Amino acid sequence: MSIKKRIFFALILLSLLALVSLLTAVISEDALKQIIIKHHVDVTREKASAITRILDDRINETRLLAQHPAVVAAVQESNRQHSKWDHEAVMASILQLDEEWIANRVREGL
Protein backbone atom coordinates (compact mmCIF):
# COMPACT_ATOMS: atom_id res chain seq x y z
CA MET A 1 0.00 0.00 0.00
CA SER A 2 1.16 3.45 -0.78
CA ILE A 3 1.77 6.09 1.84
CA LYS A 4 -1.17 8.18 0.58
CA LYS A 5 -3.56 5.26 1.02
CA ARG A 6 -2.24 4.54 4.50
CA ILE A 7 -2.61 8.17 5.51
CA PHE A 8 -6.11 8.24 3.98
CA PHE A 9 -7.18 5.11 5.92
CA ALA A 10 -5.58 6.46 9.08
CA LEU A 11 -7.52 9.71 8.68
CA ILE A 12 -10.76 7.79 8.10
CA LEU A 13 -10.10 5.64 11.17
CA LEU A 14 -9.25 8.70 13.26
CA SER A 15 -12.38 10.45 12.00
CA LEU A 16 -14.52 7.44 12.90
CA LEU A 17 -12.83 7.20 16.28
CA ALA A 18 -13.46 10.92 16.88
CA LEU A 19 -17.11 10.50 15.85
CA VAL A 20 -17.58 7.51 18.15
CA SER A 21 -15.88 9.42 20.98
CA LEU A 22 -18.14 12.42 20.40
CA LEU A 23 -21.26 10.24 20.36
CA THR A 24 -20.11 8.47 23.52
CA ALA A 25 -19.51 11.81 25.24
CA VAL A 26 -22.94 13.13 24.23
CA ILE A 27 -24.69 9.94 25.34
CA SER A 28 -22.73 9.87 28.60
CA GLU A 29 -23.54 13.51 29.29
CA ASP A 30 -27.24 12.87 28.71
CA ALA A 31 -27.18 9.78 30.93
CA LEU A 32 -25.39 11.73 33.66
CA LYS A 33 -27.97 14.53 33.45
CA GLN A 34 -30.79 12.00 33.78
CA ILE A 35 -29.13 10.39 36.80
CA ILE A 36 -28.64 13.79 38.46
CA ILE A 37 -32.25 14.78 37.78
CA LYS A 38 -33.53 11.48 39.18
CA HIS A 39 -31.33 11.89 42.25
CA HIS A 40 -32.63 15.42 42.85
CA VAL A 41 -36.22 14.26 42.45
CA ASP A 42 -35.62 11.42 44.91
CA VAL A 43 -33.96 13.73 47.45
CA THR A 44 -36.76 16.28 47.05
CA ARG A 45 -39.40 13.61 47.65
CA GLU A 46 -37.55 12.36 50.73
CA LYS A 47 -37.24 15.89 52.14
CA ALA A 48 -40.90 16.67 51.43
CA SER A 49 -41.94 13.44 53.12
CA ALA A 50 -39.78 14.20 56.16
CA ILE A 51 -41.17 17.73 56.41
CA THR A 52 -44.72 16.38 56.12
CA ARG A 53 -44.04 13.91 58.93
CA ILE A 54 -42.59 16.66 61.13
CA LEU A 55 -45.55 18.95 60.47
CA ASP A 56 -48.03 16.14 61.14
CA ASP A 57 -46.26 15.39 64.42
CA ARG A 58 -46.37 19.06 65.45
CA ILE A 59 -50.07 19.29 64.54
CA ASN A 60 -50.82 16.23 66.64
CA GLU A 61 -48.78 17.62 69.55
CA THR A 62 -50.70 20.90 69.29
CA ARG A 63 -54.03 19.06 69.30
CA LEU A 64 -53.00 17.13 72.40
CA LEU A 65 -51.79 20.29 74.10
CA ALA A 66 -55.05 22.09 73.27
CA GLN A 67 -56.97 19.23 74.91
CA HIS A 68 -54.90 19.28 78.10
CA PRO A 69 -57.11 20.11 81.11
CA ALA A 70 -54.87 23.00 82.23
CA VAL A 71 -55.07 24.63 78.79
CA VAL A 72 -58.82 24.06 78.54
CA ALA A 73 -59.29 25.58 82.02
CA ALA A 74 -57.14 28.61 81.13
CA VAL A 75 -59.10 29.21 77.93
CA GLN A 76 -62.42 28.87 79.74
CA GLU A 77 -61.28 31.32 82.43
CA SER A 78 -60.09 33.78 79.79
CA ASN A 79 -63.41 33.45 77.96
CA ARG A 80 -65.28 34.12 81.22
CA GLN A 81 -63.24 37.26 81.84
CA HIS A 82 -63.63 38.53 78.28
CA SER A 83 -67.34 37.71 78.10
CA LYS A 84 -67.96 40.82 80.21
CA TRP A 85 -66.19 43.03 77.65
CA ASP A 86 -67.98 44.65 74.76
CA HIS A 87 -66.92 43.93 71.17
CA GLU A 88 -64.84 47.12 70.81
CA ALA A 89 -62.86 46.39 73.97
CA VAL A 90 -62.09 42.85 72.78
CA MET A 91 -60.99 44.12 69.36
CA ALA A 92 -58.84 46.85 70.97
CA SER A 93 -57.15 44.24 73.16
CA ILE A 94 -56.50 41.98 70.16
CA LEU A 95 -55.09 44.86 68.11
CA GLN A 96 -52.82 45.92 70.99
CA LEU A 97 -51.48 42.37 71.35
CA ASP A 98 -50.96 42.19 67.59
CA GLU A 99 -49.03 45.47 67.55
CA GLU A 100 -46.85 44.29 70.44
CA TRP A 101 -46.19 41.02 68.66
CA ILE A 102 -45.20 42.81 65.44
CA ALA A 103 -42.98 45.26 67.36
CA ASN A 104 -41.20 42.36 69.08
CA ARG A 105 -40.61 40.63 65.75
CA VAL A 106 -39.18 43.84 64.27
CA ARG A 107 -36.89 44.29 67.30
CA GLU A 108 -35.70 40.70 66.96
CA GLY A 109 -35.08 41.18 63.25
CA LEU A 110 -37.56 38.54 62.13
N, CA, C and O atoms as a Tinker XYZ file with bonds, in Angstrom:
   440  protein
     1  N      0.827000   -1.173000    0.000000    73     2
     2  CA     0.000000    0.000000    0.000000    64     1     3
     3  C      0.873000    1.239000    0.000000    63     2     4     5
     4  O      1.942000    1.293000    0.608000    81     3
     5  N      0.370000    2.215000   -0.703000    73     3     6
     6  CA     1.156000    3.445000   -0.776000    64     5     7
     7  C      0.936000    4.281000    0.486000    63     6     8     9
     8  O     -0.008000    4.068000    1.247000    81     7
     9  N      1.813000    5.207000    0.670000    73     7    10
    10  CA     1.767000    6.090000    1.842000    64     9    11
    11  C      0.476000    6.904000    1.839000    63    10    12    13
    12  O     -0.130000    7.103000    2.892000    81    11
    13  N      0.050000    7.373000    0.671000    73    11    14
    14  CA    -1.166000    8.183000    0.580000    64    13    15
    15  C     -2.377000    7.377000    1.045000    63    14    16    17
    16  O     -3.237000    7.887000    1.763000    81    15
    17  N     -2.433000    6.100000    0.622000    73    15    18
    18  CA    -3.564000    5.256000    1.019000    64    17    19
    19  C     -3.536000    4.999000    2.524000    63    18    20    21
    20  O     -4.578000    5.004000    3.179000    81    19
    21  N     -2.350000    4.775000    3.065000    73    19    22
    22  CA    -2.236000    4.538000    4.504000    64    21    23
    23  C     -2.669000    5.775000    5.300000    63    22    24    25
    24  O     -3.392000    5.673000    6.291000    81    23
    25  N     -2.218000    6.923000    4.849000    73    23    26
    26  CA    -2.608000    8.173000    5.512000    64    25    27
    27  C     -4.115000    8.378000    5.388000    63    26    28    29
    28  O     -4.768000    8.788000    6.348000    81    27
    29  N     -4.671000    8.094000    4.203000    73    27    30
    30  CA    -6.109000    8.236000    3.975000    64    29    31
    31  C     -6.895000    7.323000    4.925000    63    30    32    33
    32  O     -7.848000    7.769000    5.564000    81    31
    33  N     -6.500000    6.045000    5.019000    73    31    34
    34  CA    -7.183000    5.106000    5.918000    64    33    35
    35  C     -7.007000    5.513000    7.383000    63    34    36    37
    36  O     -7.927000    5.379000    8.190000    81    35
    37  N     -5.815000    6.010000    7.712000    73    35    38
    38  CA    -5.577000    6.462000    9.081000    64    37    39
    39  C     -6.484000    7.648000    9.416000    63    38    40    41
    40  O     -7.036000    7.721000   10.514000    81    39
    41  N     -6.633000    8.571000    8.469000    73    39    42
    42  CA    -7.523000    9.714000    8.678000    64    41    43
    43  C     -8.976000    9.268000    8.817000    63    42    44    45
    44  O     -9.710000    9.789000    9.656000    81    43
    45  N     -9.389000    8.309000    7.999000    73    43    46
    46  CA   -10.760000    7.787000    8.096000    64    45    47
    47  C    -10.962000    7.123000    9.455000    63    46    48    49
    48  O    -11.975000    7.351000   10.117000    81    47
    49  N     -9.995000    6.302000    9.870000    73    47    50
    50  CA   -10.102000    5.639000   11.165000    64    49    51
    51  C    -10.123000    6.651000   12.308000    63    50    52    53
    52  O    -10.910000    6.515000   13.245000    81    51
    53  N     -9.260000    7.665000   12.231000    73    51    54
    54  CA    -9.246000    8.699000   13.261000    64    53    55
    55  C    -10.557000    9.485000   13.274000    63    54    56    57
    56  O    -11.065000    9.840000   14.338000    81    55
    57  N    -11.098000    9.752000   12.089000    73    55    58
    58  CA   -12.382000   10.454000   12.003000    64    57    59
    59  C    -13.494000    9.621000   12.626000    63    58    60    61
    60  O    -14.320000   10.142000   13.375000    81    59
    61  N    -13.514000    8.327000   12.316000    73    59    62
    62  CA   -14.519000    7.443000   12.897000    64    61    63
    63  C    -14.349000    7.356000   14.413000    63    62    64    65
    64  O    -15.326000    7.383000   15.162000    81    63
    65  N    -13.108000    7.252000   14.847000    73    63    66
    66  CA   -12.833000    7.204000   16.279000    64    65    67
    67  C    -13.289000    8.495000   16.964000    63    66    68    69
    68  O    -13.865000    8.452000   18.051000    81    67
    69  N    -13.035000    9.631000   16.334000    73    67    70
    70  CA   -13.464000   10.917000   16.885000    64    69    71
    71  C    -14.988000   10.991000   16.934000    63    70    72    73
    72  O    -15.559000   11.484000   17.908000    81    71
    73  N    -15.643000   10.502000   15.885000    73    71    74
    74  CA   -17.106000   10.505000   15.846000    64    73    75
    75  C    -17.687000    9.612000   16.943000    63    74    76    77
    76  O    -18.630000    9.998000   17.634000    81    75
    77  N    -17.120000    8.425000   17.094000    73    75    78
    78  CA   -17.577000    7.512000   18.146000    64    77    79
    79  C    -17.327000    8.132000   19.526000    63    78    80    81
    80  O    -18.174000    8.032000   20.413000    81    79
    81  N    -16.188000    8.760000   19.702000    73    79    82
    82  CA   -15.877000    9.415000   20.979000    64    81    83
    83  C    -16.860000   10.547000   21.265000    63    82    84    85
    84  O    -17.316000   10.707000   22.398000    81    83
    85  N    -17.183000   11.326000   20.246000    73    83    86
    86  CA   -18.136000   12.419000   20.404000    64    85    87
    87  C    -19.516000   11.880000   20.766000    63    86    88    89
    88  O    -20.168000   12.394000   21.675000    81    87
    89  N    -19.958000   10.850000   20.058000    73    87    90
    90  CA   -21.257000   10.240000   20.364000    64    89    91
    91  C    -21.273000    9.670000   21.783000    63    90    92    93
    92  O    -22.257000    9.822000   22.507000    81    91
    93  N    -20.203000    9.030000   22.165000    73    91    94
    94  CA   -20.108000    8.474000   23.518000    64    93    95
    95  C    -20.178000    9.589000   24.561000    63    94    96    97
    96  O    -20.851000    9.449000   25.583000    81    95
    97  N    -19.491000   10.681000   24.301000    73    95    98
    98  CA   -19.505000   11.811000   25.236000    64    97    99
    99  C    -20.904000   12.404000   25.350000    63    98   100   101
   100  O    -21.361000   12.711000   26.451000    81    99
   101  N    -21.586000   12.566000   24.220000    73    99   102
   102  CA   -22.940000   13.131000   24.234000    64   101   103
   103  C    -23.898000   12.201000   24.972000    63   102   104   105
   104  O    -24.695000   12.653000   25.795000    81   103
   105  N    -23.822000   10.915000   24.681000    73   103   106
   106  CA   -24.694000    9.936000   25.340000    64   105   107
   107  C    -24.391000    9.882000   26.838000    63   106   108   109
   108  O    -25.305000    9.825000   27.660000    81   107
   109  N    -23.112000    9.901000   27.182000    73   107   110
   110  CA   -22.727000    9.869000   28.598000    64   109   111
   111  C    -23.202000   11.117000   29.329000    63   110   112   113
   112  O    -23.671000   11.035000   30.464000    81   111
   113  N    -23.082000   12.265000   28.682000    73   111   114
   114  CA   -23.543000   13.515000   29.291000    64   113   115
   115  C    -25.048000   13.466000   29.537000    63   114   116   117
   116  O    -25.522000   13.863000   30.601000    81   115
   117  N    -25.791000   12.980000   28.554000    73   115   118
   118  CA   -27.244000   12.874000   28.708000    64   117   119
   119  C    -27.603000   11.897000   29.829000    63   118   120   121
   120  O    -28.492000   12.172000   30.635000    81   119
   121  N    -26.919000   10.771000   29.877000    73   119   122
   122  CA   -27.185000    9.783000   30.931000    64   121   123
   123  C    -26.868000   10.372000   32.305000    63   122   124   125
   124  O    -27.613000   10.165000   33.263000    81   123
   125  N    -25.769000   11.101000   32.395000    73   123   126
   126  CA   -25.392000   11.731000   33.662000    64   125   127
   127  C    -26.437000   12.764000   34.091000    63   126   128   129
   128  O    -26.794000   12.841000   35.267000    81   127
   129  N    -26.924000   13.556000   33.134000    73   127   130
   130  CA   -27.969000   14.532000   33.450000    64   129   131
   131  C    -29.215000   13.831000   33.975000    63   130   132   133
   132  O    -29.817000   14.279000   34.951000    81   131
   133  N    -29.600000   12.742000   33.338000    73   131   134
   134  CA   -30.793000   12.003000   33.775000    64   133   135
   135  C    -30.600000   11.433000   35.181000    63   134   136   137
   136  O    -31.523000   11.456000   35.995000    81   135
   137  N    -29.414000   10.929000   35.461000    73   135   138
   138  CA   -29.126000   10.389000   36.796000    64   137   139
   139  C    -29.199000   11.500000   37.845000    63   138   140   141
   140  O    -29.767000   11.309000   38.920000    81   139
   141  N    -28.622000   12.656000   37.525000    73   139   142
   142  CA   -28.641000   13.787000   38.456000    64   141   143
   143  C    -30.074000   14.253000   38.698000    63   142   144   145
   144  O    -30.462000   14.508000   39.838000    81   143
   145  N    -30.854000   14.363000   37.635000    73   143   146
   146  CA   -32.254000   14.783000   37.778000    64   145   147
   147  C    -33.013000   13.796000   38.651000    63   146   148   149
   148  O    -33.750000   14.198000   39.551000    81   147
   149  N    -32.836000   12.500000   38.386000    73   147   150
   150  CA   -33.531000   11.478000   39.179000    64   149   151
   151  C    -33.111000   11.567000   40.643000    63   150   152   153
   152  O    -33.943000   11.451000   41.543000    81   151
   153  N    -31.825000   11.773000   40.873000    73   151   154
   154  CA   -31.330000   11.891000   42.251000    64   153   155
   155  C    -31.974000   13.090000   42.954000    63   154   156   157
   156  O    -32.415000   12.983000   44.098000    81   155
   157  N    -32.024000   14.232000   42.260000    73   155   158
   158  CA   -32.626000   15.425000   42.855000    64   157   159
   159  C    -34.110000   15.214000   43.136000    63   158   160   161
   160  O    -34.615000   15.652000   44.170000    81   159
   161  N    -34.801000   14.553000   42.232000    73   159   162
   162  CA   -36.222000   14.263000   42.450000    64   161   163
   163  C    -36.387000   13.359000   43.670000    63   162   164   165
   164  O    -37.261000   13.588000   44.507000    81   163
   165  N    -35.548000   12.337000   43.764000    73   163   166
   166  CA   -35.623000   11.422000   44.914000    64   165   167
   167  C    -35.347000   12.151000   46.226000    63   166   168   169
   168  O    -36.062000   11.962000   47.210000    81   167
   169  N    -34.311000   12.982000   46.237000    73   167   170
   170  CA   -33.965000   13.732000   47.448000    64   169   171
   171  C    -35.100000   14.694000   47.810000    63   170   172   173
   172  O    -35.453000   14.833000   48.981000    81   171
   173  N    -35.663000   15.352000   46.805000    73   171   174
   174  CA   -36.762000   16.281000   47.049000    64   173   175
   175  C    -37.963000   15.559000   47.643000    63   174   176   177
   176  O    -38.594000   16.060000   48.574000    81   175
   177  N    -38.280000   14.390000   47.112000    73   175   178
   178  CA   -39.401000   13.613000   47.654000    64   177   179
   179  C    -39.130000   13.189000   49.099000    63   178   180   181
   180  O    -40.016000   13.254000   49.951000    81   179
   181  N    -37.904000   12.757000   49.363000    73   179   182
   182  CA   -37.550000   12.355000   50.732000    64   181   183
   183  C    -37.678000   13.533000   51.697000    63   182   184   185
   184  O    -38.227000   13.392000   52.790000    81   183
   185  N    -37.165000   14.701000   51.282000    73   183   186
   186  CA   -37.239000   15.889000   52.142000    64   185   187
   187  C    -38.693000   16.304000   52.361000    63   186   188   189
   188  O    -39.084000   16.625000   53.483000    81   187
   189  N    -39.492000   16.298000   51.296000    73   187   190
   190  CA   -40.905000   16.669000   51.429000    64   189   191
   191  C    -41.629000   15.707000   52.360000    63   190   192   193
   192  O    -42.460000   16.122000   53.168000    81   191
   193  N    -41.315000   14.439000   52.246000    73   191   194
   194  CA   -41.936000   13.439000   53.116000    64   193   195
   195  C    -41.528000   13.663000   54.570000    63   194   196   197
   196  O    -42.360000   13.571000   55.473000    81   195
   197  N    -40.259000   13.953000   54.792000    73   195   198
   198  CA   -39.778000   14.205000   56.159000    64   197   199
   199  C    -40.436000   15.451000   56.743000    63   198   200   201
   200  O    -40.846000   15.457000   57.903000    81   199
   201  N    -40.534000   16.498000   55.941000    73   199   202
   202  CA   -41.174000   17.731000   56.408000    64   201   203
   203  C    -42.644000   17.477000   56.723000    63   202   204   205
   204  O    -43.165000   17.972000   57.724000    81   203
   205  N    -43.308000   16.710000   55.872000    73   203   206
   206  CA   -44.719000   16.376000   56.118000    64   205   207
   207  C    -44.877000   15.621000   57.427000    63   206   208   209
   208  O    -45.791000   15.898000   58.204000    81   207
   209  N    -43.980000   14.661000   57.672000    73   207   210
   210  CA   -44.045000   13.913000   58.934000    64   209   211
   211  C    -43.835000   14.829000   60.133000    63   210   212   213
   212  O    -44.545000   14.723000   61.133000    81   211
   213  N    -42.863000   15.726000   60.032000    73   211   214
   214  CA   -42.587000   16.658000   61.131000    64   213   215
   215  C    -43.800000   17.553000   61.386000    63   214   216   217
   216  O    -44.207000   17.749000   62.531000    81   215
   217  N    -44.373000   18.092000   60.307000    73   215   218
   218  CA   -45.546000   18.953000   60.474000    64   217   219
   219  C    -46.724000   18.184000   61.059000    63   218   220   221
   220  O    -47.426000   18.692000   61.933000    81   219
   221  N    -46.942000   16.965000   60.584000    73   219   222
   222  CA   -48.027000   16.138000   61.137000    64   221   223
   223  C    -47.812000   15.883000   62.626000    63   222   224   225
   224  O    -48.753000   15.941000   63.418000    81   223
   225  N    -46.567000   15.601000   62.998000    73   223   226
   226  CA   -46.258000   15.387000   64.420000    64   225   227
   227  C    -46.550000   16.641000   65.244000    63   226   228   229
   228  O    -47.127000   16.558000   66.328000    81   227
   229  N    -46.146000   17.805000   64.721000    73   227   230
   230  CA   -46.373000   19.063000   65.446000    64   229   231
   231  C    -47.870000   19.364000   65.550000    63   230   232   233
   232  O    -48.335000   19.856000   66.579000    81   231
   233  N    -48.614000   19.072000   64.502000    73   231   234
   234  CA   -50.068000   19.288000   64.539000    64   233   235
   235  C    -50.698000   18.395000   65.600000    63   234   236   237
   236  O    -51.546000   18.842000   66.372000    81   235
   237  N    -50.285000   17.145000   65.634000    73   235   238
   238  CA   -50.824000   16.225000   66.645000    64   237   239
   239  C    -50.451000   16.667000   68.058000    63   238   240   241
   240  O    -51.272000   16.594000   68.972000    81   239
   241  N    -49.202000   17.127000   68.234000    73   239   242
   242  CA   -48.783000   17.625000   69.547000    64   241   243
   243  C    -49.620000   18.833000   69.961000    63   242   244   245
   244  O    -50.005000   18.962000   71.123000    81   243
   245  N    -49.897000   19.715000   69.003000    73   243   246
   246  CA   -50.698000   20.903000   69.292000    64   245   247
   247  C    -52.123000   20.515000   69.673000    63   246   248   249
   248  O    -52.704000   21.086000   70.596000    81   247
   249  N    -52.678000   19.545000   68.963000    73   247   250
   250  CA   -54.027000   19.062000   69.303000    64   249   251
   251  C    -54.057000   18.505000   70.726000    63   250   252   253
   252  O    -54.965000   18.798000   71.504000    81   251
   253  N    -53.050000   17.699000   71.047000    73   251   254
   254  CA   -52.999000   17.130000   72.399000    64   253   255
   255  C    -52.851000   18.218000   73.455000    63   254   256   257
   256  O    -53.497000   18.179000   74.502000    81   255
   257  N    -51.985000   19.193000   73.160000    73   255   258
   258  CA   -51.787000   20.294000   74.104000    64   257   259
   259  C    -53.081000   21.086000   74.287000    63   258   260   261
   260  O    -53.422000   21.472000   75.405000    81   259
   261  N    -53.797000   21.327000   73.193000    73   259   262
   262  CA   -55.048000   22.089000   73.274000    64   261   263
   263  C    -56.109000   21.346000   74.077000    63   262   264   265
   264  O    -57.027000   21.967000   74.614000    81   263
   265  N    -55.991000   20.028000   74.163000    73   263   266
   266  CA   -56.968000   19.230000   74.909000    64   265   267
   267  C    -56.564000   19.025000   76.375000    63   266   268   269
   268  O    -57.330000   18.472000   77.164000    81   267
   269  N    -55.373000   19.468000   76.726000    73   267   270
   270  CA   -54.896000   19.283000   78.102000    64   269   271
   271  C    -55.808000   20.062000   79.058000    63   270   272   273
   272  O    -56.165000   21.206000   78.777000    81   271
   273  N    -56.181000   19.450000   80.175000    73   271   274
   274  CA   -57.108000   20.105000   81.110000    64   273   275
   275  C    -56.652000   21.494000   81.569000    63   274   276   277
   276  O    -57.482000   22.389000   81.724000    81   275
   277  N    -55.358000   21.685000   81.786000    73   275   278
   278  CA   -54.870000   22.996000   82.232000    64   277   279
   279  C    -55.097000   24.053000   81.152000    63   278   280   281
   280  O    -55.476000   25.184000   81.458000    81   279
   281  N    -54.868000   23.688000   79.897000    73   279   282
   282  CA   -55.069000   24.634000   78.794000    64   281   283
   283  C    -56.556000   24.924000   78.630000    63   282   284   285
   284  O    -56.954000   26.077000   78.466000    81   283
   285  N    -57.369000   23.882000   78.674000    73   283   286
   286  CA   -58.821000   24.065000   78.542000    64   285   287
   287  C    -59.331000   24.977000   79.658000    63   286   288   289
   288  O    -60.136000   25.873000   79.407000    81   287
   289  N    -58.866000   24.754000   80.884000    73   287   290
   290  CA   -59.293000   25.583000   82.015000    64   289   291
   291  C    -58.858000   27.035000   81.827000    63   290   292   293
   292  O    -59.627000   27.953000   82.109000    81   291
   293  N    -57.630000   27.248000   81.352000    73   291   294
   294  CA   -57.137000   28.612000   81.134000    64   293   295
   295  C    -57.955000   29.321000   80.057000    63   294   296   297
   296  O    -58.268000   30.503000   80.196000    81   295
   297  N    -58.297000   28.618000   79.000000    73   295   298
   298  CA   -59.102000   29.211000   77.926000    64   297   299
   299  C    -60.502000   29.534000   78.439000    63   298   300   301
   300  O    -61.045000   30.599000   78.147000    81   299
   301  N    -61.081000   28.619000   79.198000    73   299   302
   302  CA   -62.422000   28.870000   79.738000    64   301   303
   303  C    -62.419000   30.074000   80.676000    63   302   304   305
   304  O    -63.335000   30.895000   80.640000    81   303
   305  N    -61.390000   30.177000   81.516000    73   303   306
   306  CA   -61.284000   31.321000   82.428000    64   305   307
   307  C    -61.123000   32.621000   81.649000    63   306   308   309
   308  O    -61.750000   33.630000   81.973000    81   307
   309  N    -60.285000   32.591000   80.627000    73   307   310
   310  CA   -60.085000   33.778000   79.795000    64   309   311
   311  C    -61.392000   34.162000   79.102000    63   310   312   313
   312  O    -61.730000   35.343000   79.020000    81   311
   313  N    -62.117000   33.177000   78.609000    73   311   314
   314  CA   -63.406000   33.451000   77.964000    64   313   315
   315  C    -64.396000   34.062000   78.958000    63   314   316   317
   316  O    -65.155000   34.968000   78.612000    81   315
   317  N    -64.380000   33.560000   80.194000    73   315   318
   318  CA   -65.278000   34.116000   81.217000    64   317   319
   319  C    -64.951000   35.589000   81.479000    63   318   320   321
   320  O    -65.841000   36.432000   81.588000    81   319
   321  N    -63.649000   35.873000   81.574000    73   319   322
   322  CA   -63.241000   37.258000   81.836000    64   321   323
   323  C    -63.607000   38.170000   80.668000    63   322   324   325
   324  O    -64.087000   39.286000   80.870000    81   323
   325  N    -63.379000   37.691000   79.455000    73   323   326
   326  CA   -63.626000   38.530000   78.282000    64   325   327
   327  C    -65.108000   38.585000   77.910000    63   326   328   329
   328  O    -65.513000   39.452000   77.136000    81   327
   329  N    -65.908000   37.687000   78.440000    73   327   330
   330  CA   -67.338000   37.710000   78.097000    64   329   331
   331  C    -68.015000   38.967000   78.637000    63   330   332   333
   332  O    -69.077000   39.360000   78.154000    81   331
   333  N    -67.408000   39.590000   79.626000    73   331   334
   334  CA   -67.956000   40.816000   80.208000    64   333   335
   335  C    -67.609000   42.043000   79.363000    63   334   336   337
   336  O    -68.218000   43.100000   79.525000    81   335
   337  N    -66.633000   41.904000   78.465000    73   335   338
   338  CA   -66.195000   43.033000   77.647000    64   337   339
   339  C    -67.152000   43.205000   76.473000    63   338   340   341
   340  O    -67.799000   42.259000   76.024000    81   339
   341  N    -67.219000   44.452000   75.991000    73   339   342
   342  CA   -67.983000   44.654000   74.762000    64   341   343
   343  C    -67.072000   44.372000   73.561000    63   342   344   345
   344  O    -65.861000   44.215000   73.715000    81   343
   345  N    -67.657000   44.311000   72.392000    73   343   346
   346  CA   -66.924000   43.928000   71.175000    64   345   347
   347  C    -65.736000   44.860000   70.908000    63   346   348   349
   348  O    -64.656000   44.393000   70.547000    81   347
   349  N    -65.928000   46.164000   71.083000    73   347   350
   350  CA   -64.843000   47.122000   70.810000    64   349   351
   351  C    -63.661000   46.910000   71.751000    63   350   352   353
   352  O    -62.509000   47.019000   71.333000    81   351
   353  N    -63.939000   46.610000   73.005000    73   351   354
   354  CA   -62.859000   46.390000   73.971000    64   353   355
   355  C    -62.071000   45.131000   73.619000    63   354   356   357
   356  O    -60.845000   45.109000   73.734000    81   355
   357  N    -62.775000   44.086000   73.192000    73   355   358
   358  CA   -62.091000   42.850000   72.785000    64   357   359
   359  C    -61.219000   43.124000   71.570000    63   358   360   361
   360  O    -60.061000   42.708000   71.534000    81   359
   361  N    -61.762000   43.821000   70.569000    73   359   362
   362  CA   -60.989000   44.115000   69.357000    64   361   363
   363  C    -59.787000   45.004000   69.679000    63   362   364   365
   364  O    -58.709000   44.806000   69.118000    81   363
   365  N    -59.957000   45.976000   70.572000    73   363   366
   366  CA   -58.842000   46.846000   70.965000    64   365   367
   367  C    -57.745000   46.031000   71.638000    63   366   368   369
   368  O    -56.561000   46.254000   71.387000    81   367
   369  N    -58.131000   45.098000   72.484000    73   367   370
   370  CA   -57.148000   44.238000   73.157000    64   369   371
   371  C    -56.402000   43.375000   72.142000    63   370   372   373
   372  O    -55.184000   43.222000   72.223000    81   371
   373  N    -57.135000   42.817000   71.194000    73   371   374
   374  CA   -56.504000   41.979000   70.158000    64   373   375
   375  C    -55.542000   42.803000   69.319000    63   374   376   377
   376  O    -54.429000   42.359000   69.037000    81   375
   377  N    -55.960000   44.003000   68.916000    73   375   378
   378  CA   -55.091000   44.863000   68.107000    64   377   379
   379  C    -53.842000   45.267000   68.877000    63   378   380   381
   380  O    -52.752000   45.313000   68.306000    81   379
   381  N    -53.986000   45.560000   70.172000    73   379   382
   382  CA   -52.823000   45.923000   70.986000    64   381   383
   383  C    -51.841000   44.756000   71.059000    63   382   384   385
   384  O    -50.636000   44.944000   70.891000    81   383
   385  N    -52.355000   43.550000   71.308000    73   383   386
   386  CA   -51.481000   42.370000   71.354000    64   385   387
   387  C    -50.798000   42.146000   70.007000    63   386   388   389
   388  O    -49.624000   41.780000   69.955000    81   387
   389  N    -51.532000   42.365000   68.921000    73   387   390
   390  CA   -50.964000   42.191000   67.589000    64   389   391
   391  C    -49.844000   43.197000   67.347000    63   390   392   393
   392  O    -48.790000   42.837000   66.823000    81   391
   393  N    -50.062000   44.446000   67.723000    73   391   394
   394  CA   -49.028000   45.473000   67.551000    64   393   395
   395  C    -47.788000   45.150000   68.379000    63   394   396   397
   396  O    -46.663000   45.329000   67.912000    81   395
   397  N    -47.990000   44.677000   69.597000    73   395   398
   398  CA   -46.851000   44.292000   70.442000    64   397   399
   399  C    -46.086000   43.129000   69.820000    63   398   400   401
   400  O    -44.855000   43.106000   69.831000    81   399
   401  N    -46.816000   42.178000   69.286000    73   399   402
   402  CA   -46.186000   41.017000   68.656000    64   401   403
   403  C    -45.355000   41.452000   67.455000    63   402   404   405
   404  O    -44.221000   41.006000   67.281000    81   403
   405  N    -45.927000   42.325000   66.628000    73   403   406
   406  CA   -45.201000   42.810000   65.443000    64   405   407
   407  C    -43.975000   43.608000   65.870000    63   406   408   409
   408  O    -42.903000   43.454000   65.285000    81   407
   409  N    -44.121000   44.458000   66.882000    73   407   410
   410  CA   -42.983000   45.260000   67.360000    64   409   411
   411  C    -41.866000   44.358000   67.873000    63   410   412   413
   412  O    -40.691000   44.624000   67.619000    81   411
   413  N    -42.216000   43.303000   68.588000    73   411   414
   414  CA   -41.200000   42.363000   69.078000    64   413   415
   415  C    -40.491000   41.669000   67.928000    63   414   416   417
   416  O    -39.276000   41.478000   67.974000    81   415
   417  N    -41.229000   41.294000   66.906000    73   415   418
   418  CA   -40.614000   40.633000   65.747000    64   417   419
   419  C    -39.656000   41.586000   65.036000    63   418   420   421
   420  O    -38.579000   41.179000   64.599000    81   419
   421  N    -40.047000   42.853000   64.922000    73   419   422
   422  CA   -39.184000   43.840000   64.273000    64   421   423
   423  C    -37.916000   44.034000   65.096000    63   422   424   425
   424  O    -36.819000   44.091000   64.541000    81   423
   425  N    -38.058000   44.136000   66.422000    73   423   426
   426  CA   -36.886000   44.292000   67.298000    64   425   427
   427  C    -35.947000   43.103000   67.187000    63   426   428   429
   428  O    -34.726000   43.262000   67.224000    81   427
   429  N    -36.514000   41.917000   67.052000    73   427   430
   430  CA   -35.697000   40.701000   66.964000    64   429   431
   431  C    -35.158000   40.471000   65.558000    63   430   432   433
   432  O    -34.375000   39.549000   65.332000    81   431
   433  N    -35.579000   41.313000   64.610000    73   431   434
   434  CA   -35.081000   41.181000   63.246000    64   433   435
   435  C    -35.698000   40.035000   62.476000    63   434   436   437
   436  O    -35.077000   39.503000   61.556000    81   435
   437  N    -36.893000   39.648000   62.829000    73   435   438
   438  CA   -37.561000   38.541000   62.133000    64   437   439
   439  C    -38.495000   39.044000   61.070000    63   438   440
   440  O    -39.139000   38.248000   60.387000    81   439
